[in-house]
Short mmCIF file of C-alpha atoms and ligand atoms in Angstrom, two decimals:
data_model
loop_
_atom_site.label_atom_id
_atom_site.label_comp_id
_atom_site.label_asym_id
_atom_site.label_seq_id
_atom_site.Cartn_x
_atom_site.Cartn_y
_atom_site.Cartn_z
CA MET A 1052 -102.62 -43.38 157.28
CA ALA A 1053 -101.34 -39.81 157.57
CA PRO A 1054 -98.47 -39.02 155.17
CA LYS A 1055 -95.03 -39.31 156.74
CA ILE A 1056 -93.36 -37.06 154.22
CA ARG A 1057 -93.62 -33.29 154.58
CA LEU A 1058 -92.18 -30.25 152.87
CA LEU A 1059 -89.72 -28.53 155.18
CA PRO A 1060 -90.26 -24.91 156.22
CA ASP A 1061 -88.09 -22.29 154.44
CA VAL A 1062 -86.11 -21.45 157.57
CA LEU A 1063 -85.02 -25.09 157.87
CA ILE A 1064 -84.31 -25.39 154.13
CA ASN A 1065 -82.08 -22.32 154.32
CA LYS A 1066 -80.26 -23.68 157.34
CA ILE A 1067 -79.58 -26.93 155.48
CA ALA A 1068 -78.28 -24.98 152.47
CA ALA A 1069 -76.13 -22.86 154.79
CA GLY A 1070 -74.45 -26.07 155.94
CA GLU A 1071 -73.03 -26.43 152.43
CA VAL A 1072 -72.53 -22.85 151.35
CA ILE A 1073 -71.37 -21.24 154.60
CA GLU A 1074 -68.61 -23.30 156.07
CA ARG A 1075 -66.77 -20.58 157.99
CA PRO A 1076 -66.45 -16.77 158.29
CA ALA A 1077 -64.41 -16.63 155.07
CA SER A 1078 -67.35 -18.18 153.18
CA VAL A 1079 -69.57 -15.29 154.32
CA VAL A 1080 -66.94 -12.76 153.24
CA LYS A 1081 -66.60 -14.50 149.88
CA GLU A 1082 -70.36 -14.43 149.20
CA LEU A 1083 -70.78 -10.81 150.30
CA VAL A 1084 -67.77 -9.48 148.39
CA GLU A 1085 -68.86 -11.43 145.29
CA ASN A 1086 -72.28 -9.79 145.55
CA ALA A 1087 -70.62 -6.39 145.83
CA LEU A 1088 -68.54 -7.06 142.72
CA ASP A 1089 -71.54 -8.38 140.78
CA ALA A 1090 -73.24 -5.09 141.72
CA GLY A 1091 -70.39 -3.18 140.03
CA ALA A 1092 -68.72 -1.85 143.19
CA THR A 1093 -65.46 0.07 142.75
CA ALA A 1094 -64.73 0.15 146.49
CA VAL A 1095 -65.30 -2.68 148.97
CA THR A 1096 -64.54 -2.58 152.68
CA VAL A 1097 -64.48 -5.65 154.91
CA LYS A 1098 -64.33 -5.42 158.70
CA ILE A 1099 -64.21 -8.43 160.97
CA SER A 1100 -63.75 -9.07 164.63
CA GLU A 1101 -62.77 -12.28 166.47
CA GLY A 1102 -61.91 -13.95 163.18
CA GLY A 1103 -65.34 -13.06 161.79
CA LEU A 1104 -67.31 -15.05 164.35
CA ALA A 1105 -68.39 -12.00 166.34
CA LEU A 1106 -68.77 -9.63 163.42
CA ILE A 1107 -68.39 -9.37 159.64
CA GLU A 1108 -69.26 -6.10 157.90
CA VAL A 1109 -69.07 -5.57 154.17
CA THR A 1110 -69.73 -2.15 152.62
CA ASP A 1111 -69.83 -1.50 148.88
CA ASN A 1112 -70.58 1.39 146.54
CA GLY A 1113 -72.30 -0.80 143.95
CA SER A 1114 -75.78 -0.51 142.42
CA GLY A 1115 -77.69 -0.98 145.69
CA MET A 1116 -81.19 -2.49 145.91
CA THR A 1117 -84.68 -1.03 146.02
CA PRO A 1118 -86.74 -1.93 149.13
CA ASP A 1119 -88.69 -4.56 147.16
CA ASP A 1120 -85.55 -6.13 145.74
CA LEU A 1121 -83.93 -6.13 149.14
CA LYS A 1122 -86.83 -8.04 150.66
CA LEU A 1123 -86.66 -10.56 147.84
CA ALA A 1124 -82.87 -10.88 148.05
CA ILE A 1125 -83.08 -12.74 151.36
CA CYS A 1126 -85.49 -15.30 149.95
CA ARG A 1127 -84.28 -18.62 148.67
CA HIS A 1128 -83.62 -18.90 144.92
CA ALA A 1129 -84.20 -15.18 144.40
CA THR A 1130 -81.60 -13.81 142.01
CA SER A 1131 -81.20 -11.05 139.46
CA LYS A 1132 -78.37 -12.91 137.68
CA ILE A 1133 -80.02 -15.68 135.70
CA GLU A 1134 -83.50 -16.16 134.25
CA LYS A 1135 -83.71 -19.19 131.95
CA PRO A 1136 -82.24 -22.72 132.07
CA GLU A 1137 -79.78 -21.89 129.23
CA ASP A 1138 -78.31 -19.08 131.36
CA LEU A 1139 -76.79 -21.71 133.61
CA PHE A 1140 -74.32 -22.51 130.85
CA ASN A 1141 -73.43 -18.91 130.16
CA ILE A 1142 -72.57 -17.46 133.56
CA HIS A 1143 -70.83 -14.09 133.66
CA SER A 1144 -71.34 -13.24 137.33
CA PHE A 1145 -69.98 -14.72 140.55
CA GLY A 1146 -73.46 -15.48 141.88
CA PHE A 1147 -76.35 -17.22 140.12
CA ARG A 1148 -78.06 -19.56 142.60
CA GLY A 1149 -79.83 -17.05 144.82
CA GLU A 1150 -78.90 -18.89 147.97
CA ALA A 1151 -76.08 -16.94 149.61
CA LEU A 1152 -78.07 -14.26 151.43
CA PRO A 1153 -80.81 -16.62 152.70
CA SER A 1154 -78.09 -19.04 153.88
CA ILE A 1155 -76.09 -16.35 155.70
CA THR A 1156 -79.13 -14.75 157.32
CA SER A 1157 -80.37 -18.15 158.54
CA VAL A 1158 -77.24 -18.82 160.65
CA SER A 1159 -76.54 -15.34 162.04
CA GLN A 1160 -78.01 -12.01 163.11
CA CYS A 1161 -77.93 -9.62 160.19
CA THR A 1162 -78.53 -6.01 159.32
CA ILE A 1163 -78.72 -5.04 155.64
CA LYS A 1164 -78.96 -1.45 154.44
CA SER A 1165 -79.13 -0.63 150.77
CA ARG A 1166 -79.80 2.40 148.60
CA ILE A 1167 -79.86 2.78 144.85
CA ARG A 1168 -78.49 5.88 143.14
CA GLY A 1169 -80.97 8.72 142.99
CA ALA A 1170 -83.22 7.35 145.80
CA ALA A 1171 -84.04 9.78 148.61
CA SER A 1172 -83.26 7.19 151.27
CA GLY A 1173 -82.17 3.64 151.76
CA TYR A 1174 -83.95 0.63 153.24
CA LEU A 1175 -83.02 -1.51 156.22
CA LEU A 1176 -83.74 -5.12 157.15
CA GLU A 1177 -82.94 -6.88 160.41
CA ILE A 1178 -82.94 -10.67 160.24
CA SER A 1179 -82.17 -13.16 162.99
CA GLY A 1180 -81.78 -16.88 162.35
CA GLY A 1181 -83.65 -16.49 159.07
CA GLY A 1182 -86.62 -14.54 160.51
CA LEU A 1183 -87.24 -10.90 159.57
CA THR A 1184 -87.36 -8.89 162.79
CA GLU A 1185 -87.43 -5.32 161.49
CA GLU A 1186 -87.68 -3.29 158.29
CA SER A 1187 -87.67 0.45 157.78
CA GLU A 1188 -86.44 3.34 155.69
CA THR A 1189 -82.99 4.46 156.67
CA GLY A 1190 -80.38 7.04 155.86
CA CYS A 1191 -77.32 5.47 154.19
CA ASP A 1192 -74.84 6.02 151.37
CA HIS A 1193 -75.71 4.57 147.99
CA GLY A 1194 -74.60 0.98 147.70
CA THR A 1195 -75.05 -1.81 150.23
CA PHE A 1196 -73.94 -2.40 153.81
CA ILE A 1197 -74.30 -5.81 155.44
CA SER A 1198 -73.45 -6.65 159.03
CA VAL A 1199 -73.33 -10.32 160.07
CA ARG A 1200 -73.13 -10.89 163.84
CA ASN A 1201 -72.71 -14.05 165.91
CA LEU A 1202 -72.22 -16.38 162.98
CA PHE A 1203 -73.45 -19.94 163.69
CA PHE A 1204 -75.14 -18.78 166.93
CA ASN A 1205 -77.92 -21.29 166.15
CA THR A 1206 -75.67 -24.07 164.78
CA PRO A 1207 -73.19 -24.62 167.64
CA ALA A 1208 -71.73 -27.78 166.07
CA ARG A 1209 -70.45 -25.73 163.11
CA ARG A 1210 -68.98 -23.13 165.43
CA LYS A 1211 -67.02 -25.82 167.29
CA PHE A 1212 -65.25 -27.02 164.18
CA LEU A 1213 -63.72 -23.68 163.36
CA ARG A 1214 -60.03 -23.05 163.74
CA SER A 1215 -58.42 -20.36 165.86
CA PRO A 1216 -59.51 -16.75 165.12
CA SER A 1217 -56.09 -16.02 163.60
CA SER A 1218 -56.42 -18.85 161.11
CA GLU A 1219 -59.95 -17.67 160.21
CA VAL A 1220 -58.55 -14.16 159.68
CA ARG A 1221 -55.93 -15.55 157.32
CA ARG A 1222 -58.64 -17.27 155.29
CA VAL A 1223 -60.69 -14.09 155.12
CA VAL A 1224 -57.71 -12.16 153.76
CA GLU A 1225 -57.02 -14.94 151.24
CA VAL A 1226 -60.60 -14.82 150.00
CA VAL A 1227 -60.50 -11.05 149.52
CA GLU A 1228 -57.11 -11.27 147.80
CA SER A 1229 -58.40 -13.80 145.27
CA LEU A 1230 -61.38 -11.62 144.47
CA ALA A 1231 -59.18 -8.54 144.31
CA VAL A 1232 -56.82 -10.08 141.79
CA SER A 1233 -59.61 -10.60 139.28
CA ASN A 1234 -61.05 -7.11 139.89
CA PRO A 1235 -58.02 -4.85 139.62
CA GLN A 1236 -59.89 -1.57 139.26
CA THR A 1237 -61.77 -2.04 142.55
CA GLU A 1238 -60.29 -0.75 145.82
CA PHE A 1239 -60.28 -3.19 148.72
CA VAL A 1240 -59.73 -2.73 152.43
CA VAL A 1241 -59.73 -5.45 155.10
CA ASP A 1242 -59.66 -4.58 158.81
CA SER A 1243 -59.54 -7.18 161.55
CA ASP A 1244 -60.16 -6.03 165.13
CA ASN A 1245 -59.33 -2.49 164.02
CA GLN A 1246 -56.09 -3.53 162.43
CA ARG A 1247 -55.68 -2.87 158.70
CA LEU A 1248 -54.61 -6.09 157.00
CA LEU A 1249 -55.15 -5.22 153.37
CA ASP A 1250 -55.35 -1.90 151.61
CA LEU A 1251 -55.42 -2.11 147.82
CA SER A 1252 -55.78 0.96 145.67
CA SER A 1253 -57.15 0.68 142.15
CA ALA A 1254 -54.71 -1.04 139.73
CA SER A 1255 -54.51 -0.72 135.94
CA ASP A 1256 -54.81 -4.43 135.17
CA LYS A 1257 -54.66 -7.95 136.61
CA MET A 1258 -50.89 -8.18 136.45
CA GLU A 1259 -50.50 -4.88 138.30
CA ARG A 1260 -52.92 -6.13 140.93
CA ALA A 1261 -50.96 -9.37 141.21
CA LYS A 1262 -47.82 -7.27 141.74
CA GLN A 1263 -49.57 -5.32 144.51
CA LEU A 1264 -50.56 -8.55 146.21
CA PHE A 1265 -47.24 -10.36 146.01
CA GLY A 1266 -45.15 -7.27 146.70
CA ILE A 1267 -44.00 -4.68 144.19
CA SER A 1268 -40.43 -5.03 145.48
CA LEU A 1269 -40.52 -8.74 144.60
CA ALA A 1270 -41.80 -8.18 141.05
CA ASP A 1271 -38.43 -9.11 139.49
CA LYS A 1272 -38.66 -12.48 141.22
CA PHE A 1273 -41.82 -13.29 139.28
CA VAL A 1274 -42.28 -14.30 135.66
CA ARG A 1275 -45.21 -13.48 133.43
CA GLY A 1276 -46.52 -15.35 130.46
CA GLU A 1277 -49.59 -15.70 128.33
CA ARG A 1278 -51.03 -17.90 125.62
CA SER A 1279 -54.34 -17.80 123.83
CA GLY A 1280 -56.32 -19.53 121.11
CA ASP A 1281 -59.43 -21.66 120.57
CA GLY A 1282 -61.62 -19.80 123.06
CA LEU A 1283 -58.99 -20.19 125.75
CA ARG A 1284 -56.57 -17.68 127.24
CA LEU A 1285 -54.02 -18.41 129.94
CA GLU A 1286 -51.99 -15.80 131.77
CA VAL A 1287 -49.57 -16.48 134.59
CA TYR A 1288 -47.79 -14.39 137.17
CA LEU A 1289 -45.61 -16.86 139.04
CA SER A 1290 -42.65 -16.80 141.36
CA LYS A 1291 -39.24 -17.99 140.26
CA PRO A 1292 -38.16 -21.14 142.12
CA GLU A 1293 -35.87 -19.12 144.40
CA ILE A 1294 -38.77 -17.53 146.29
CA CYS A 1295 -40.96 -20.54 146.70
CA ARG A 1296 -42.67 -21.21 150.01
CA ARG A 1297 -43.78 -24.05 152.20
CA ASN A 1298 -47.39 -22.97 151.88
CA ARG A 1299 -49.30 -24.16 148.83
CA SER A 1300 -52.18 -21.73 149.34
CA ARG A 1301 -50.22 -18.87 147.77
CA VAL A 1302 -51.02 -20.19 144.33
CA MET A 1303 -54.32 -18.84 143.05
CA ILE A 1304 -55.94 -20.51 140.08
CA LEU A 1305 -58.75 -18.44 138.60
CA VAL A 1306 -61.17 -19.58 135.95
CA ASN A 1307 -63.11 -16.68 134.45
CA ASN A 1308 -62.11 -14.63 137.50
CA ARG A 1309 -63.40 -17.24 139.93
CA ARG A 1310 -60.83 -18.82 142.22
CA ILE A 1311 -61.09 -22.57 142.09
CA GLU A 1312 -59.47 -25.56 143.72
CA SER A 1313 -58.16 -28.04 141.20
CA ARG A 1314 -55.75 -30.78 142.15
CA ALA A 1315 -55.12 -31.56 138.51
CA LEU A 1316 -54.31 -27.97 137.50
CA PHE A 1317 -52.17 -27.57 140.59
CA ALA A 1318 -50.36 -30.80 139.74
CA SER A 1319 -49.82 -29.53 136.21
CA LEU A 1320 -48.30 -26.33 137.58
CA ILE A 1321 -46.06 -28.14 140.03
CA SER A 1322 -44.92 -30.57 137.39
CA ALA A 1323 -43.98 -27.63 135.15
CA TYR A 1324 -41.67 -26.37 137.92
CA GLY A 1325 -40.50 -29.98 138.13
CA GLU A 1326 -36.97 -30.52 139.27
CA PHE A 1327 -36.47 -26.79 139.91
CA LEU A 1328 -38.64 -26.92 142.99
CA THR A 1329 -37.20 -28.18 146.27
CA HIS A 1330 -39.24 -30.97 147.78
CA GLY A 1331 -42.04 -29.62 149.98
CA MET A 1332 -41.82 -26.11 148.53
CA TYR A 1333 -44.47 -24.45 146.40
CA PRO A 1334 -44.49 -21.51 144.04
CA GLN A 1335 -46.68 -18.49 144.60
CA GLY A 1336 -48.61 -16.41 142.14
CA VAL A 1337 -51.69 -16.42 139.99
CA VAL A 1338 -52.90 -18.43 137.02
CA PHE A 1339 -55.67 -16.69 135.10
CA ILE A 1340 -57.69 -18.95 132.84
CA THR A 1341 -60.22 -17.24 130.63
CA ILE A 1342 -62.45 -19.61 128.76
CA GLU A 1343 -65.65 -19.39 126.75
CA PRO A 1344 -68.36 -19.72 129.50
CA SER A 1345 -70.11 -22.45 127.50
CA LEU A 1346 -66.96 -24.62 127.78
CA VAL A 1347 -66.92 -24.69 131.55
CA ASP A 1348 -69.53 -25.83 134.07
CA VAL A 1349 -69.37 -23.71 137.23
CA ASN A 1350 -72.37 -25.36 138.85
CA VAL A 1351 -70.64 -28.46 140.22
CA HIS A 1352 -69.71 -27.53 143.78
CA PRO A 1353 -71.79 -26.17 146.69
CA ALA A 1354 -69.37 -23.30 147.29
CA LYS A 1355 -68.53 -22.98 143.55
CA ALA A 1356 -64.95 -23.85 144.46
CA GLU A 1357 -64.59 -26.36 141.61
CA VAL A 1358 -65.50 -26.27 137.95
CA ARG A 1359 -65.67 -28.85 135.17
CA PHE A 1360 -64.10 -28.18 131.80
CA ALA A 1361 -65.40 -29.54 128.52
CA ASP A 1362 -61.81 -30.45 127.59
CA GLU A 1363 -59.52 -30.55 130.59
CA ARG A 1364 -56.52 -32.02 128.87
CA ILE A 1365 -55.92 -29.05 126.63
CA ILE A 1366 -55.94 -26.73 129.63
CA PHE A 1367 -53.54 -28.85 131.66
CA HIS A 1368 -51.27 -29.25 128.70
CA THR A 1369 -51.29 -25.54 127.80
CA LEU A 1370 -50.70 -24.55 131.41
CA TYR A 1371 -47.77 -26.94 131.73
CA HIS A 1372 -46.04 -25.61 128.62
CA LEU A 1373 -46.81 -21.97 129.37
CA VAL A 1374 -45.36 -22.21 132.87
CA ARG A 1375 -42.33 -24.11 131.66
CA GLU A 1376 -41.68 -21.60 128.89
CA SER A 1377 -42.20 -18.63 131.18
CA LEU A 1378 -39.71 -20.02 133.68
CA LEU A 1379 -37.12 -20.98 131.11
CA GLY A 1380 -37.63 -17.98 128.84
CA GLY A 1381 -37.27 -15.57 131.71
CA SER A 1382 -34.02 -17.36 132.66
CA ALA A 1383 -35.71 -17.92 136.00
CA LEU A 1384 -33.75 -21.10 136.47
CA PRO A 1385 -30.13 -20.95 137.46
CA GLY A 1386 -27.79 -23.49 135.82
CA ALA A 1387 -27.18 -25.11 139.17
CA PHE A 1388 -30.71 -26.47 139.07
CA GLY A 1389 -29.63 -28.95 136.47
CA LEU A 1390 -30.52 -27.45 133.13
CA GLY A 1391 -27.09 -26.13 132.43
CA GLN A 1392 -25.24 -29.08 133.81
CA SER A 1393 -24.15 -30.63 130.56
CA ARG A 1394 -24.14 -27.46 128.50
CA GLY A 1395 -23.27 -23.91 129.32
CA SER A 1396 -25.76 -21.07 129.06
CA ASN A 1397 -24.77 -20.47 125.42
CA GLY A 1398 -25.26 -24.14 124.60
CA THR A 1399 -21.56 -25.10 124.68
CA ILE A 1400 -20.03 -27.84 126.74
CA PRO A 1401 -17.96 -26.43 129.63
CA SER A 1402 -14.21 -26.58 128.98
CA ASP A 1403 -13.37 -28.91 131.90
CA ARG A 1404 -15.87 -31.43 130.54
CA GLN A 1405 -14.51 -31.02 127.07
CA ALA A 1406 -11.04 -31.81 128.37
CA THR A 1407 -12.21 -34.98 130.09
CA THR A 1408 -14.08 -36.14 127.02
CA ARG A 1409 -11.13 -35.36 124.78
CA GLN A 1410 -8.82 -37.33 127.04
CA SER A 1411 -11.23 -40.22 127.04
CA VAL A 1412 -11.49 -40.20 123.26
CA ARG A 1413 -7.71 -39.95 123.01
CA ASP A 1414 -7.31 -42.96 125.29
CA PHE A 1415 -9.82 -44.85 123.23
CA PHE A 1416 -7.94 -44.33 120.04
CA GLY A 1417 -4.54 -44.62 121.68
CA GLN A 1418 -3.52 -41.27 120.28
CA SER A 1419 -1.18 -38.89 121.93
CA THR A 1420 -2.57 -35.71 120.37
CA SER A 1421 -6.06 -34.45 121.04
CA THR A 1422 -6.69 -32.98 117.61
CA ALA A 1423 -6.00 -36.27 115.89
CA VAL A 1424 -9.35 -37.56 117.02
CA GLN A 1425 -11.24 -35.39 114.62
CA SER A 1426 -8.84 -35.70 111.74
CA GLU A 1427 -9.21 -37.91 108.68
CA GLU A 1428 -5.99 -39.61 109.65
CA SER A 1429 -7.23 -40.78 113.00
CA LEU A 1430 -10.41 -42.13 111.42
CA ALA A 1431 -8.20 -44.03 109.04
CA THR A 1432 -6.34 -45.35 112.01
CA ILE A 1433 -9.50 -46.67 113.57
CA PHE A 1434 -11.18 -48.04 110.53
CA GLY A 1435 -8.07 -48.76 108.53
CA LYS A 1436 -7.82 -52.28 109.79
CA PRO A 1437 -10.71 -54.25 108.33
CA ALA A 1438 -12.82 -56.05 110.89
CA ALA A 1439 -12.22 -59.27 109.03
CA ASP A 1440 -8.59 -59.05 110.10
CA ILE A 1441 -9.47 -59.16 113.72
CA THR A 1442 -7.78 -62.19 115.13
CA ASP A 1443 -8.99 -64.58 117.78
CA HIS A 1444 -6.19 -63.23 119.84
CA THR A 1445 -7.79 -59.75 119.71
CA HIS A 1446 -11.11 -61.24 120.74
CA SER A 1447 -9.73 -63.04 123.74
CA ARG A 1448 -7.88 -59.93 124.86
CA LEU A 1449 -11.06 -57.93 124.63
CA GLU A 1450 -13.08 -60.56 126.45
CA GLU A 1451 -10.52 -60.47 129.22
CA ALA A 1452 -10.98 -56.73 129.41
CA VAL A 1453 -14.71 -57.14 129.87
CA VAL A 1454 -14.12 -59.48 132.75
CA ARG A 1455 -11.86 -56.89 134.32
CA GLY A 1456 -14.79 -54.50 134.00
CA ALA A 1457 -14.82 -50.76 133.99
CA SER A 1458 -11.27 -50.47 135.25
CA ALA A 1459 -10.12 -51.20 131.70
CA PRO A 1460 -12.88 -49.57 129.73
CA MET A 1461 -10.87 -48.44 126.76
CA GLU A 1462 -10.16 -51.93 125.59
CA ALA A 1463 -13.45 -53.40 126.56
CA THR A 1464 -15.48 -55.62 124.33
CA VAL A 1465 -18.24 -58.05 125.10
CA SER A 1466 -18.41 -61.75 125.72
CA PRO A 1467 -19.18 -63.96 122.71
CA SER A 1468 -22.70 -64.67 123.99
CA THR A 1469 -23.47 -60.97 124.46
CA ALA A 1470 -21.87 -60.26 121.13
CA GLN A 1471 -24.20 -62.80 119.59
CA VAL A 1472 -27.24 -61.11 121.14
CA THR A 1473 -26.04 -57.70 119.99
CA ARG A 1474 -25.33 -59.06 116.53
CA LYS A 1475 -28.85 -60.42 116.36
CA ALA A 1476 -30.33 -57.17 117.63
CA LEU A 1477 -28.37 -55.13 115.13
CA GLY A 1478 -29.10 -57.58 112.36
CA ILE A 1479 -25.46 -58.09 111.42
CA SER A 1480 -23.43 -61.12 110.60
CA GLY A 1481 -19.73 -61.75 110.39
CA GLU A 1482 -16.97 -60.41 112.56
CA VAL A 1483 -17.76 -57.56 114.89
CA ARG A 1484 -15.34 -55.63 117.00
CA PHE A 1485 -16.77 -54.00 120.11
CA GLN A 1486 -15.14 -51.22 122.01
CA GLN A 1487 -16.13 -48.57 124.48
CA LEU A 1488 -15.87 -44.87 123.74
CA ALA A 1489 -15.66 -42.04 126.24
CA LEU A 1490 -17.09 -44.29 128.95
CA MET A 1491 -20.48 -43.71 127.36
CA TYR A 1492 -20.82 -45.51 124.05
CA VAL A 1493 -20.30 -49.02 122.80
CA VAL A 1494 -18.86 -48.90 119.30
CA ALA A 1495 -19.49 -51.95 117.17
CA LEU A 1496 -17.29 -52.18 114.07
CA THR A 1497 -18.11 -54.58 111.26
CA ALA A 1498 -16.44 -54.93 107.88
CA ASP A 1499 -18.60 -52.19 106.39
CA SER A 1500 -20.45 -50.45 109.25
CA VAL A 1501 -20.06 -48.70 112.54
CA PHE A 1502 -22.74 -48.90 115.21
CA ILE A 1503 -22.61 -46.45 118.08
CA ILE A 1504 -24.74 -47.53 121.00
CA ASP A 1505 -25.50 -45.29 123.96
CA GLN A 1506 -24.73 -47.83 126.64
CA HIS A 1507 -26.77 -46.10 129.33
CA ALA A 1508 -29.85 -46.03 127.09
CA ALA A 1509 -29.18 -49.63 126.05
CA HIS A 1510 -28.93 -50.68 129.68
CA GLU A 1511 -32.23 -48.94 130.46
CA ARG A 1512 -33.80 -50.69 127.52
CA ILE A 1513 -32.59 -54.06 128.78
CA LEU A 1514 -34.03 -53.31 132.23
CA TYR A 1515 -37.27 -52.18 130.62
CA GLU A 1516 -37.53 -55.36 128.54
CA THR A 1517 -36.77 -57.48 131.61
CA ALA A 1518 -39.40 -55.61 133.65
CA MET A 1519 -42.00 -55.98 130.89
CA LYS A 1520 -41.27 -59.69 130.65
CA SER A 1521 -41.67 -60.21 134.39
CA LEU A 1522 -44.81 -58.06 134.34
CA ALA A 1523 -46.26 -60.32 131.65
CA ALA A 1524 -45.16 -63.42 133.59
CA ARG A 1525 -46.38 -61.85 136.89
CA THR A 1526 -43.03 -62.52 138.56
CA ILE A 1527 -42.30 -58.98 139.73
CA THR A 1528 -40.44 -58.64 142.98
CA SER A 1529 -40.37 -55.33 144.80
CA GLN A 1530 -38.26 -53.74 147.46
CA GLN A 1531 -38.80 -50.54 149.36
CA LEU A 1532 -36.12 -47.94 148.66
CA LEU A 1533 -34.13 -46.57 151.53
CA PHE A 1534 -34.34 -43.09 150.03
CA PRO A 1535 -37.44 -42.04 148.11
CA VAL A 1536 -37.00 -41.32 144.42
CA ALA A 1537 -38.93 -38.43 142.88
CA ILE A 1538 -40.44 -39.41 139.55
CA HIS A 1539 -41.24 -36.63 137.14
CA LEU A 1540 -44.65 -37.08 135.51
CA GLU A 1541 -46.11 -34.94 132.76
CA PRO A 1542 -49.71 -33.67 133.15
CA ASP A 1543 -50.85 -36.26 130.62
CA ASP A 1544 -49.59 -39.02 132.90
CA PHE A 1545 -52.39 -38.25 135.34
CA TYR A 1546 -55.03 -39.65 133.03
N1 LIG B 1455 -74.22 -6.01 147.55
C1 LIG B 1455 -75.26 -6.10 146.72
N2 LIG B 1455 -75.56 -5.07 145.89
C2 LIG B 1455 -76.62 -5.14 145.05
N3 LIG B 1455 -77.42 -6.21 144.95
C3 LIG B 1455 -77.17 -7.27 145.75
C4 LIG B 1455 -76.09 -7.27 146.66
N4 LIG B 1455 -76.10 -8.44 147.32
C5 LIG B 1455 -77.12 -9.15 146.82
N5 LIG B 1455 -77.76 -8.45 145.88
C6 LIG B 1455 -78.95 -8.92 145.12
O1 LIG B 1455 -79.53 -9.94 145.85
C7 LIG B 1455 -79.67 -11.12 145.05
C8 LIG B 1455 -79.49 -12.34 145.94
O2 LIG B 1455 -78.14 -12.42 146.41
P1 LIG B 1455 -77.52 -13.85 146.71
O3 LIG B 1455 -76.11 -13.68 146.99
O4 LIG B 1455 -78.36 -14.53 147.71
O5 LIG B 1455 -77.75 -14.63 145.35
P2 LIG B 1455 -76.91 -14.52 143.98
O6 LIG B 1455 -75.76 -13.66 144.14
O7 LIG B 1455 -77.88 -14.15 142.93
O8 LIG B 1455 -76.51 -16.02 143.77
P3 LIG B 1455 -75.53 -16.90 144.71
O9 LIG B 1455 -76.34 -17.56 145.74
O10 LIG B 1455 -74.95 -17.87 143.75
O11 LIG B 1455 -74.56 -15.95 145.30
C9 LIG B 1455 -78.64 -10.97 143.99
O12 LIG B 1455 -79.02 -11.67 142.82
C10 LIG B 1455 -78.60 -9.46 143.76
O13 LIG B 1455 -79.60 -9.07 142.86
MG1 LIG B 1456 -74.39 -13.97 145.68
#
C-alpha cells in the first residue's frame, strides 16, 4: 500500500508557520523592526497604508545583507543569530528562530532590497506567496528595505478576522513604541497613509525614551524606581494614580528588552497600586526587567509574546515592592486615597481626631479634664479600686449596659457567659472587670493585670474561627452581595 504520510512542501510549511507568527499587520511590523534592531540600525522608518493590509514598508540603516545571505534569509530556519542548541538558553537578540521572513513572504507580495557597507550595489528579491519571482542587483542605500503588499492575499480567512484599519494602525504604533522604549538611541518614524504618527529622535537612555513616549510635559506625573541584585534588575517608569486610564495596553512590561504579555506580572503591578487605583482604571508606563538570559526561557510562545522565568515568585514579589515604594516614596499618593486617613503626613493624628479620642477617653474614666487621662493620678483612679472589690451590684449594672448596647458604651461590660469565655481565652481566674475604651478597645481588669483587647480585631477573629469551623463541618452558607467588595490580594496569593 502506498504511504499515506508525506512531507509537506516548504511553501505550505511556511504558510502554516505564518498562521502562528503573523497574526495581523502589527506582527509583520514587529518582526521587521526587530530584524532591523538586531542588525544594529540607528534609524528605522515604518510606513503603512490601510492599516498595513495594503502596504507595510520598513527601512533601516543596519548592517544589510550580502546577496547570498539575502537569498538564505527567506528560507525557513535560516538565521545568523544562533548556532548551537545551548544558544537557545542564552538569547541576546530579538530573533533566533529563522522563521519570520519566510512566514511573511509566504502570505504577501514582498520586495526586499539590501546592501552591506562598502558594497558597490545592493541586491533585490521579489517574492509572492512564498515563491521567488525576481532577483537582481539594485541601487539602494546601505541597510535593508522591505515592502510587504497585500498581506494575507492568499489566506482570506485571516484577512476577514482583522479589525478596522484604525485599530490595526493603533496596534502598529504600539508595537513600534514598545521596541523604541528598549532601544532609546535609535530614531523611529511611523507614517500611516502619509500621516506622521510617531517621530522619535535619539534619546540618552530608556527613561528618557519613556518620557518621550508618555509625554515630556507629563513627566512629573510619573514615578521612577529601580532595584537590582541576584542577576535581576527592575526599573519602572509608571504613572501616578491621578493619570491612570481606562486602557490597560498602556502598560509595557519588557523582559530583556522584549515586550511580553504576563497576566501574573500585570496583576502584581495592579495589586501594588491597590486601593489607589479607581476600579476599571489602569496605570501607564514601562516596567523594564533585566535578567540573566539563562534564567528566562523566551522560546515558549509562537510570537515570543510570553516568557517563562526560572523563579517567577521573586520577580513578582520584587516588582510589587518596587512599585509600591516608588509610588509611596515619590508621595504619588494623596492622603485622600486612604493612606493618610488615620495619621497626617508627618505621622501625627489629626487634631479633630485627637479631640474625639480624648473626649472618649475622658468619658471612659469619668474625668472632667483631658490631661488627667495621662497622669499618674488618673491611672490610680482607674486601678486604685482592686478588682476583688467589685460588687455583684457593679456586675449587674455593667451587664445591663451591655444589653443596652453601644448607646451606653462607656459603662459596657460583658455577660457572665461571654466573660467566662474571655476568661478562659485569656487564661485568667477570679474577678474580672470589663469595660470599653474609646469605642475601640475592651479593657479587662483583674486583681493584678490589665488586658486591652482590640474589639474589632477580636470580632474578626471570632468570625474567622466560626467560618473555619463551618468550613470543617461543611456547613457554609453563602449569599451574593448587593454591592461587590474588592479584596486586596498580594502577588503571593496568586499561587
Ligand atoms: N533588516 C535586516 N538587516 C540585516 N539582516 C537581516 C534583516 N532582516 C533579516 N536579516 C537576516 O535574515 C535572517 C532571517 O531573518 P528572520 O527574521 O526570518 O529570522 P531571525 O530574525 O533570525 O529569527 P526570528 O524568526 O525569530 O525572527 C536573520 O537571522 C538575519 O541574519
Ligand atoms: Mg527576525
